[in-house]
XYZ file of N, CA, C and O in Angstrom:
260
model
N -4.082 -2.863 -24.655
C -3.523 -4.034 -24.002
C -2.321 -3.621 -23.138
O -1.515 -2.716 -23.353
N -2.389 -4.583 -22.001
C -1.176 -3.351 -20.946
C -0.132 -4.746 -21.343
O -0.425 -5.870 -21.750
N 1.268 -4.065 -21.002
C 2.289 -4.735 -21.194
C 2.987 -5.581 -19.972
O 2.793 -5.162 -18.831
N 3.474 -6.291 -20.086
C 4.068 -6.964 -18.363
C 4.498 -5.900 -17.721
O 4.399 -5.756 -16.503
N 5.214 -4.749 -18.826
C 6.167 -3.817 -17.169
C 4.905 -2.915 -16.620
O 4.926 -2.562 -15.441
N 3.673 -2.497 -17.573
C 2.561 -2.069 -16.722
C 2.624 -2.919 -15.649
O 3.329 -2.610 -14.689
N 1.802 -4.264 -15.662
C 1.313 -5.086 -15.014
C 2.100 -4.624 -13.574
O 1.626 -4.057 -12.589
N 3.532 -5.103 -13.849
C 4.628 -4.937 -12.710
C 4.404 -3.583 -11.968
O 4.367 -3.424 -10.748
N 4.275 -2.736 -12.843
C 4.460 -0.886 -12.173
C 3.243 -1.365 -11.448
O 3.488 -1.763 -10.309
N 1.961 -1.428 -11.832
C 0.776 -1.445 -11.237
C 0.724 -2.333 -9.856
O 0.118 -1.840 -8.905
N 1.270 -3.486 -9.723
C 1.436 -4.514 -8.668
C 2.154 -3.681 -7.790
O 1.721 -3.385 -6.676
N 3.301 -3.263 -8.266
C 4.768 -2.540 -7.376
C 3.680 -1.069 -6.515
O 3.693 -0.840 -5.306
N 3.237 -0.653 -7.077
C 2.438 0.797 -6.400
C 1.238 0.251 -5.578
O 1.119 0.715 -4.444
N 0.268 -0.734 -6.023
C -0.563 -0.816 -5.314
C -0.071 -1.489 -3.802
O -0.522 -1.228 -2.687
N 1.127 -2.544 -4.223
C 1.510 -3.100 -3.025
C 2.179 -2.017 -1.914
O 1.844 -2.148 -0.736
N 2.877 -1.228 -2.190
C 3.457 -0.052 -2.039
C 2.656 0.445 -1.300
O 3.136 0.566 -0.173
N 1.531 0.841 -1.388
C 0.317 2.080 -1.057
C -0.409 1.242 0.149
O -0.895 1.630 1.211
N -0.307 0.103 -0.360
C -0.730 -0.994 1.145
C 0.182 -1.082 2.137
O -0.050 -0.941 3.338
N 1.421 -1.359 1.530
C 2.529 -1.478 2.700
C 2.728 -0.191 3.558
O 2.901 -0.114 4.775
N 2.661 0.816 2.610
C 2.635 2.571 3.387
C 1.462 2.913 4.584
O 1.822 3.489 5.611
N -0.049 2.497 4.369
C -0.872 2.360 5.301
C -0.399 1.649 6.703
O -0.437 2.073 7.858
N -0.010 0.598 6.242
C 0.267 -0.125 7.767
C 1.167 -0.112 8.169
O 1.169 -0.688 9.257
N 2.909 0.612 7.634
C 4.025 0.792 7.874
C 4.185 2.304 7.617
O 5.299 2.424 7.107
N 3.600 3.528 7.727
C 4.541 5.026 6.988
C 5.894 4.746 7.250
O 6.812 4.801 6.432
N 5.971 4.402 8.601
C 7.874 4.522 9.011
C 8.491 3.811 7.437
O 9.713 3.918 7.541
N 8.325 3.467 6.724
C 9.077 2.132 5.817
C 9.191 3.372 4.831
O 10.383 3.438 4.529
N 8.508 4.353 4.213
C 8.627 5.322 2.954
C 9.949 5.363 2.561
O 10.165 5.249 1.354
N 10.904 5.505 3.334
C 12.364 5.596 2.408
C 12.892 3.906 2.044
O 13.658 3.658 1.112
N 12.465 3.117 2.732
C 12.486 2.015 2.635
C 11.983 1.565 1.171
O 12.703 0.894 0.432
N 10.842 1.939 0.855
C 10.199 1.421 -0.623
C 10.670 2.062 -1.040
O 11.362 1.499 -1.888
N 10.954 3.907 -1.061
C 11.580 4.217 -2.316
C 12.137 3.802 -2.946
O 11.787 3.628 -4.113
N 13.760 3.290 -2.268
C 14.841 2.112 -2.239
C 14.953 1.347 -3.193
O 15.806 1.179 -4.064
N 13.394 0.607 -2.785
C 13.230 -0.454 -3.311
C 12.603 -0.768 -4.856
O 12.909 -1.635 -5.675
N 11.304 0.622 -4.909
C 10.918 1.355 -6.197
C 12.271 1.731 -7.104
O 12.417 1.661 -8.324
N 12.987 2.056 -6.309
C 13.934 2.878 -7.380
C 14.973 1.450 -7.771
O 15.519 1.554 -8.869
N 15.154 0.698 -7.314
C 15.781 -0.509 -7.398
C 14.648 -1.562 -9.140
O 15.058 -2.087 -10.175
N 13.823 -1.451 -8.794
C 12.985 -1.999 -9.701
C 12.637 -1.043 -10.767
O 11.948 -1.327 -11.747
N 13.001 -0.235 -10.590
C 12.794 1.110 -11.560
C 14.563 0.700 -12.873
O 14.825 0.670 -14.075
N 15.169 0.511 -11.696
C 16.675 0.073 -12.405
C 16.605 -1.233 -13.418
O 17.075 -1.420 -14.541
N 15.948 -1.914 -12.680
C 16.329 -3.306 -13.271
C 14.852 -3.854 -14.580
O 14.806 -4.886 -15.249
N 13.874 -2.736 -14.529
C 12.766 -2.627 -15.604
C 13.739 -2.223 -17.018
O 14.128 -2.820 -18.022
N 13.887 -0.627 -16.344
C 14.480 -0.119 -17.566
C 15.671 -1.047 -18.291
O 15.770 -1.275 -19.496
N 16.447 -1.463 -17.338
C 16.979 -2.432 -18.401
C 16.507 -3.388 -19.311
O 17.371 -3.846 -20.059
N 14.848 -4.000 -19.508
C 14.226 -4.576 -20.539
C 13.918 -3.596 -21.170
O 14.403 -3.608 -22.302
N 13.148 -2.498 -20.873
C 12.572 -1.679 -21.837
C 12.921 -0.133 -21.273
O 12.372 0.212 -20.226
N 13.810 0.784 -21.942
C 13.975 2.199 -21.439
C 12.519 2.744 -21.232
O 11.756 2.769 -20.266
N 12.433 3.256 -22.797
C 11.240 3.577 -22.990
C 9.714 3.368 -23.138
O 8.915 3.919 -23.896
N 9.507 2.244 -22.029
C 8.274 2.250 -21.514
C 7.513 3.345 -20.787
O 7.859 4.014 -19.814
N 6.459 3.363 -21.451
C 5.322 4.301 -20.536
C 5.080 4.406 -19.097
O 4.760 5.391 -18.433
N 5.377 2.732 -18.611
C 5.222 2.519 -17.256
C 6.162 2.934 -16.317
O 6.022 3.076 -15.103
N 7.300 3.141 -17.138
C 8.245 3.512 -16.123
C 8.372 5.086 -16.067
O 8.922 5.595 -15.090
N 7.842 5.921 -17.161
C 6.732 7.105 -16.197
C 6.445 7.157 -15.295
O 6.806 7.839 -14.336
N 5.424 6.125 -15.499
C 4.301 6.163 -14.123
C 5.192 5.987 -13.248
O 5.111 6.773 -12.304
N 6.151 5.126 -13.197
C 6.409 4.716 -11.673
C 7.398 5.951 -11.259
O 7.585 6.225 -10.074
N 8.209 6.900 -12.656
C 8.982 7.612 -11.514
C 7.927 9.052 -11.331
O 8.540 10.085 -11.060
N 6.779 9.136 -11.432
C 6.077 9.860 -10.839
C 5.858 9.316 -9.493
O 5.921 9.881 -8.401
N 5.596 8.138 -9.789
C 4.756 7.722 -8.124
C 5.992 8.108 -6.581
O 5.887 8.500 -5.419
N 7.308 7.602 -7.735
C 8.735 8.005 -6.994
C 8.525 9.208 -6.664
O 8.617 9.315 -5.441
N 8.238 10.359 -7.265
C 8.793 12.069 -6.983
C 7.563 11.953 -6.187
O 7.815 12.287 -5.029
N 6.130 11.558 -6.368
C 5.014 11.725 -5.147
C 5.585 11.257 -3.866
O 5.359 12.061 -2.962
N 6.210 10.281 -3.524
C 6.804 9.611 -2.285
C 7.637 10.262 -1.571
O 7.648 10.641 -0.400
N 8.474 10.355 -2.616
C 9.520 11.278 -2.082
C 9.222 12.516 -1.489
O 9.772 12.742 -0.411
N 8.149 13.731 -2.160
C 7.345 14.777 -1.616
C 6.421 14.636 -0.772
O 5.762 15.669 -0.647
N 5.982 13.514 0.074
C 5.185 13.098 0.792
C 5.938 13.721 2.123
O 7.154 13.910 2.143
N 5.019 14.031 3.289
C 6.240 14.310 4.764
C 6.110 12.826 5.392
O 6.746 12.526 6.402
């Protein structure tokens, strides 16, 4: 059973990966904004799984040209 902050990570990346297709110029822009929601998750739950995922998806973005 996935948890709301899955749900959230999963919404936050897929929207992300859409917005990146039709905007690349924006990439430091979402990071920003990933890392902003990355802040304000962990404050419900540190140690969620999801917030793994998402700071992987972060270090992929970031290593992207």
């Amino acid at each position: 059973m996935m948890s709301i902050l899955d749900e959230i990570v999963d919404r936050a990346i897929e929207y992300t990966n859409r917005s990146l297709k039709a905007m690349p110029s924006y990439r430091q822009a979402a990071i920003e904004g990933l890392k902003n929601l990355r802040e304000s998750l962990a404050e419900k739950d540190s140690d969620d799984p999801a917030l793994t995922r998402l700071d992987d998806y972060l270090k992929q973005l970031e290593r992207a040209p």
